[in-house]
Amino acid sequence: MEPSHEQLKSELILNELKKRQRTKEVVDVEEERVKVVFFTCGESQYAFYGTDIREILPSFDISWVPGLPDYLPGLINVRGDIESVIDLRYFLGEEKVNHGKHLIAMAVRGDFHSGVMIDSIEDVIDIPLSTIHPPLATLNGAARDLVIGGIEYGGKTISLLDVGKMATLITV
Amino acid sequence: MSDMDTRTLHLLLFSVGGICFGVDAGQVAEMTAYNGESDVDLFWFHEEMGYADKAVRYQSPIIATIKAGMGSQYRVVIDSMEDIAEFSQSDISPFPSMLEQFVLRRGCWGILLRQKQMIVLLDFRRLLRERSSE
C-alpha cells in the first residue's frame, strides 16, 4: 500500500509546538533579564551586574602595604589567596564613614579580580535588561567613568557600576 | 644562581606599625641596638616606606645595617625583630598584578602567609635602587 501524503496529525501538532517554541524564544529574547546586586557605599546605593560579583565576604582585616594609593587600602587573605581591595568611595566621592564595618564584594571580570569595599548589600534581583537606562548626563567626576547605566529601584535611580571600567580606571 | 639558592629563603622578620616584614637575611650585615642617635645617614623605616599619616610607635627599635651593594651600607631603624626563619619559595605569593606597580617602588615584592598572618617581603636593595631612580 502506497503511503499517503496526507499530513499526519502528529506532524501538525509537532509543527504547532515548534511554532510556539519559536515564538516563546522571541518573547524570551525581548524579556532578557540580568541579575544585579544592589549595595550601599557611603551615603548612596549602587549596583553591580551579578555576573561580575563572585561572592560577598564578611568584614575582613585589610593588611596595608607601603606604596599603595588611597583607593587601594591593602590586601586580604581569601582562603589562602591574596586579593587586592579597592575603596570605591574614592571614585564615587563618598565620605569615609564606618571604616571598621564593611563587606568585601569579590569582583571578577576576565583576568581582573579584586575585592571591593562596600557597606552593605541591599538586594540581589533579576531585572529586565530593558529597564536599565543610559547613565545620567549630570554625573560628574570619576563616578562618570564607572557608571554604565541607571536602574529604577525603590523609587530611586540607582547607578549601575561597571567592573570592567573600574578595572581600567585602576590599572591604567 | 643555582636552583638550590632560590628554593628556600632565610628571612629576617620584624614589624613596624603592626605590619610584619621579611627581609632576606643575606642582605643584613649587622644588627645593633638603637640608643637615640640621629646620624644623617640613619633612616627610619616608616619614613622610608611612606607610612604617611599612619601612627607608628617603635617598641624595641634596632638599627639594621643593610649591604647596599658596591661596598656601601645603608642603616635603617626597624622595630620588633622576631627571628630569622627559613621559608620555602613555594609559600610565597606575588602581589596581585594590579598592585605590583605601586608596591615594587617600595621594594615590596611578595607575600608570605604564616598562620594566616601576612608577611610583606621586602628587598632593601630594590628599595634603594627605586629611590635612586626617582
PDB file of C-alpha atoms in Angstrom, chain B:
ATOM      1  CA  MET B   1      72.450  31.257  40.911  1.00  0.00           C
ATOM      2  CA  SER B   2      71.528  27.575  41.227  1.00  0.00           C
ATOM      3  CA  ASP B   3      68.072  26.156  41.966  1.00  0.00           C
ATOM      4  CA  MET B   4      69.209  25.364  45.478  1.00  0.00           C
ATOM      5  CA  ASP B   5      69.835  29.034  46.139  1.00  0.00           C
ATOM      6  CA  THR B   6      66.301  30.126  45.377  1.00  0.00           C
ATOM      7  CA  ARG B   7      64.313  27.181  46.725  1.00  0.00           C
ATOM      8  CA  THR B   8      64.434  28.465  50.278  1.00  0.00           C
ATOM      9  CA  LEU B   9      64.822  31.902  51.795  1.00  0.00           C
ATOM     10  CA  HIS B  10      66.183  32.820  55.185  1.00  0.00           C
ATOM     11  CA  LEU B  11      64.144  35.801  56.241  1.00  0.00           C
ATOM     12  CA  LEU B  12      64.729  38.265  58.999  1.00  0.00           C
ATOM     13  CA  LEU B  13      61.277  39.052  60.364  1.00  0.00           C
ATOM     14  CA  PHE B  14      60.316  42.317  62.005  1.00  0.00           C
ATOM     15  CA  SER B  15      57.261  44.528  62.441  1.00  0.00           C
ATOM     16  CA  VAL B  16      56.789  48.255  62.115  1.00  0.00           C
ATOM     17  CA  GLY B  17      53.450  49.855  62.908  1.00  0.00           C
ATOM     18  CA  GLY B  18      51.737  46.483  63.129  1.00  0.00           C
ATOM     19  CA  ILE B  19      52.871  45.319  59.686  1.00  0.00           C
ATOM     20  CA  CYS B  20      55.168  42.324  59.520  1.00  0.00           C
ATOM     21  CA  PHE B  21      58.050  42.352  57.040  1.00  0.00           C
ATOM     22  CA  GLY B  22      60.536  39.753  55.909  1.00  0.00           C
ATOM     23  CA  VAL B  23      63.957  40.640  54.511  1.00  0.00           C
ATOM     24  CA  ASP B  24      66.471  38.239  53.016  1.00  0.00           C
ATOM     25  CA  ALA B  25      68.855  37.723  55.915  1.00  0.00           C
ATOM     26  CA  GLY B  26      71.723  37.769  53.439  1.00  0.00           C
ATOM     27  CA  GLN B  27      71.120  41.490  52.875  1.00  0.00           C
ATOM     28  CA  VAL B  28      71.663  42.314  56.546  1.00  0.00           C
ATOM     29  CA  ALA B  29      75.263  42.976  57.589  1.00  0.00           C
ATOM     30  CA  GLU B  30      74.680  43.865  61.210  1.00  0.00           C
ATOM     31  CA  MET B  31      72.015  44.469  63.856  1.00  0.00           C
ATOM     32  CA  THR B  32      72.713  46.863  66.714  1.00  0.00           C
ATOM     33  CA  ALA B  33      70.585  48.394  69.437  1.00  0.00           C
ATOM     34  CA  TYR B  34      69.257  51.892  68.779  1.00  0.00           C
ATOM     35  CA  ASN B  35      70.343  54.269  71.526  1.00  0.00           C
ATOM     36  CA  GLY B  36      68.775  57.527  70.422  1.00  0.00           C
ATOM     37  CA  GLU B  37      71.404  58.522  67.859  1.00  0.00           C
ATOM     38  CA  SER B  38      70.323  60.745  64.972  1.00  0.00           C
ATOM     39  CA  ASP B  39      73.029  60.457  62.343  1.00  0.00           C
ATOM     40  CA  VAL B  40      72.265  61.912  58.942  1.00  0.00           C
ATOM     41  CA  ASP B  41      72.849  58.532  57.334  1.00  0.00           C
ATOM     42  CA  LEU B  42      70.445  56.763  59.683  1.00  0.00           C
ATOM     43  CA  PHE B  43      66.921  56.359  58.335  1.00  0.00           C
ATOM     44  CA  TRP B  44      63.637  55.436  59.985  1.00  0.00           C
ATOM     45  CA  PHE B  45      61.823  52.580  58.351  1.00  0.00           C
ATOM     46  CA  HIS B  46      58.365  54.189  58.421  1.00  0.00           C
ATOM     47  CA  GLU B  47      59.686  57.317  56.723  1.00  0.00           C
ATOM     48  CA  GLU B  48      61.493  55.315  54.083  1.00  0.00           C
ATOM     49  CA  MET B  49      58.369  53.287  53.344  1.00  0.00           C
ATOM     50  CA  GLY B  50      55.928  56.198  53.204  1.00  0.00           C
ATOM     51  CA  TYR B  51      53.712  55.344  56.141  1.00  0.00           C
ATOM     52  CA  ALA B  52      52.440  58.938  55.781  1.00  0.00           C
ATOM     53  CA  ASP B  53      49.726  59.641  58.334  1.00  0.00           C
ATOM     54  CA  LYS B  54      49.777  56.186  59.886  1.00  0.00           C
ATOM     55  CA  ALA B  55      50.719  56.439  63.541  1.00  0.00           C
ATOM     56  CA  VAL B  56      53.898  54.455  64.154  1.00  0.00           C
ATOM     57  CA  ARG B  57      55.323  53.844  67.594  1.00  0.00           C
ATOM     58  CA  TYR B  58      58.534  51.850  67.859  1.00  0.00           C
ATOM     59  CA  GLN B  59      58.503  49.308  70.691  1.00  0.00           C
ATOM     60  CA  SER B  60      62.064  48.000  70.515  1.00  0.00           C
ATOM     61  CA  PRO B  61      63.981  49.848  67.794  1.00  0.00           C
ATOM     62  CA  ILE B  62      67.037  48.219  66.275  1.00  0.00           C
ATOM     63  CA  ILE B  63      69.449  49.532  63.676  1.00  0.00           C
ATOM     64  CA  ALA B  64      69.769  47.183  60.727  1.00  0.00           C
ATOM     65  CA  THR B  65      72.812  47.737  58.556  1.00  0.00           C
ATOM     66  CA  ILE B  66      71.988  46.647  55.031  1.00  0.00           C
ATOM     67  CA  LYS B  67      74.540  45.634  52.408  1.00  0.00           C
ATOM     68  CA  ALA B  68      73.578  48.126  49.722  1.00  0.00           C
ATOM     69  CA  GLY B  69      75.958  46.783  47.089  1.00  0.00           C
ATOM     70  CA  MET B  70      79.211  48.208  45.696  1.00  0.00           C
ATOM     71  CA  GLY B  71      80.625  48.002  49.225  1.00  0.00           C
ATOM     72  CA  SER B  72      78.240  50.654  50.556  1.00  0.00           C
ATOM     73  CA  GLN B  73      75.925  50.252  53.511  1.00  0.00           C
ATOM     74  CA  TYR B  74      72.527  51.601  54.431  1.00  0.00           C
ATOM     75  CA  ARG B  75      71.393  51.953  58.037  1.00  0.00           C
ATOM     76  CA  VAL B  76      67.734  51.883  58.917  1.00  0.00           C
ATOM     77  CA  VAL B  77      65.861  51.727  62.214  1.00  0.00           C
ATOM     78  CA  ILE B  78      63.413  48.825  62.292  1.00  0.00           C
ATOM     79  CA  ASP B  79      61.278  47.515  65.122  1.00  0.00           C
ATOM     80  CA  SER B  80      60.194  44.386  66.934  1.00  0.00           C
ATOM     81  CA  MET B  81      62.645  41.984  65.344  1.00  0.00           C
ATOM     82  CA  GLU B  82      61.360  38.439  65.706  1.00  0.00           C
ATOM     83  CA  ASP B  83      63.797  35.918  64.342  1.00  0.00           C
ATOM     84  CA  ILE B  84      65.448  34.563  61.230  1.00  0.00           C
ATOM     85  CA  ALA B  85      63.404  31.730  59.790  1.00  0.00           C
ATOM     86  CA  GLU B  86      63.643  29.545  56.719  1.00  0.00           C
ATOM     87  CA  PHE B  87      60.755  29.614  54.268  1.00  0.00           C
ATOM     88  CA  SER B  88      60.097  27.688  51.115  1.00  0.00           C
ATOM     89  CA  GLN B  89      59.777  29.597  47.871  1.00  0.00           C
ATOM     90  CA  SER B  90      56.517  27.767  47.257  1.00  0.00           C
ATOM     91  CA  ASP B  91      54.955  29.524  50.248  1.00  0.00           C
ATOM     92  CA  ILE B  92      55.469  32.933  48.656  1.00  0.00           C
ATOM     93  CA  SER B  93      52.741  34.631  46.626  1.00  0.00           C
ATOM     94  CA  PRO B  94      53.367  37.519  44.275  1.00  0.00           C
ATOM     95  CA  PHE B  95      51.281  40.633  44.809  1.00  0.00           C
ATOM     96  CA  PRO B  96      48.065  40.872  42.792  1.00  0.00           C
ATOM     97  CA  SER B  97      49.200  42.291  39.455  1.00  0.00           C
ATOM     98  CA  MET B  98      47.106  45.426  39.956  1.00  0.00           C
ATOM     99  CA  LEU B  99      49.208  46.357  42.988  1.00  0.00           C
ATOM    100  CA  GLU B 100      52.663  45.458  41.711  1.00  0.00           C
ATOM    101  CA  GLN B 101      53.355  48.783  40.041  1.00  0.00           C
ATOM    102  CA  PHE B 102      52.859  50.534  43.396  1.00  0.00           C
ATOM    103  CA  VAL B 103      54.483  48.172  45.868  1.00  0.00           C
ATOM    104  CA  LEU B 104      57.604  47.361  43.850  1.00  0.00           C
ATOM    105  CA  ARG B 105      58.542  51.036  44.066  1.00  0.00           C
ATOM    106  CA  ARG B 106      58.836  50.486  47.812  1.00  0.00           C
ATOM    107  CA  GLY B 107      60.854  47.329  47.421  1.00  0.00           C
ATOM    108  CA  CYS B 108      57.927  45.057  48.389  1.00  0.00           C
ATOM    109  CA  TRP B 109      57.945  42.042  46.103  1.00  0.00           C
ATOM    110  CA  GLY B 110      55.882  39.253  47.634  1.00  0.00           C
ATOM    111  CA  ILE B 111      53.635  37.977  50.388  1.00  0.00           C
ATOM    112  CA  LEU B 112      54.155  35.084  52.711  1.00  0.00           C
ATOM    113  CA  LEU B 113      51.325  33.624  54.737  1.00  0.00           C
ATOM    114  CA  ARG B 114      52.297  32.324  58.138  1.00  0.00           C
ATOM    115  CA  GLN B 115      49.423  31.085  60.290  1.00  0.00           C
ATOM    116  CA  LYS B 116      47.049  33.464  58.493  1.00  0.00           C
ATOM    117  CA  GLN B 117      49.414  36.380  59.143  1.00  0.00           C
ATOM    118  CA  MET B 118      50.632  38.237  56.080  1.00  0.00           C
ATOM    119  CA  ILE B 119      54.337  38.937  55.886  1.00  0.00           C
ATOM    120  CA  VAL B 120      55.361  41.532  53.323  1.00  0.00           C
ATOM    121  CA  LEU B 121      58.616  40.530  51.657  1.00  0.00           C
ATOM    122  CA  LEU B 122      60.932  43.462  51.246  1.00  0.00           C
ATOM    123  CA  ASP B 123      64.080  43.824  49.186  1.00  0.00           C
ATOM    124  CA  PHE B 124      66.070  46.719  50.605  1.00  0.00           C
ATOM    125  CA  ARG B 125      68.372  46.773  47.600  1.00  0.00           C
ATOM    126  CA  ARG B 126      65.396  47.130  45.307  1.00  0.00           C
ATOM    127  CA  LEU B 127      64.038  49.939  47.500  1.00  0.00           C
ATOM    128  CA  LEU B 128      67.352  51.778  47.269  1.00  0.00           C
ATOM    129  CA  ARG B 129      67.512  51.255  43.505  1.00  0.00           C
ATOM    130  CA  GLU B 130      63.992  52.613  43.069  1.00  0.00           C
ATOM    131  CA  ARG B 131      64.765  55.554  45.324  1.00  0.00           C
ATOM    132  CA  SER B 132      67.877  56.479  43.398  1.00  0.00           C
ATOM    133  CA  SER B 133      65.972  56.351  40.102  1.00  0.00           C
ATOM    134  CA  GLU B 134      63.241  58.737  41.309  1.00  0.00           C
TER     135      GLU B 134
END
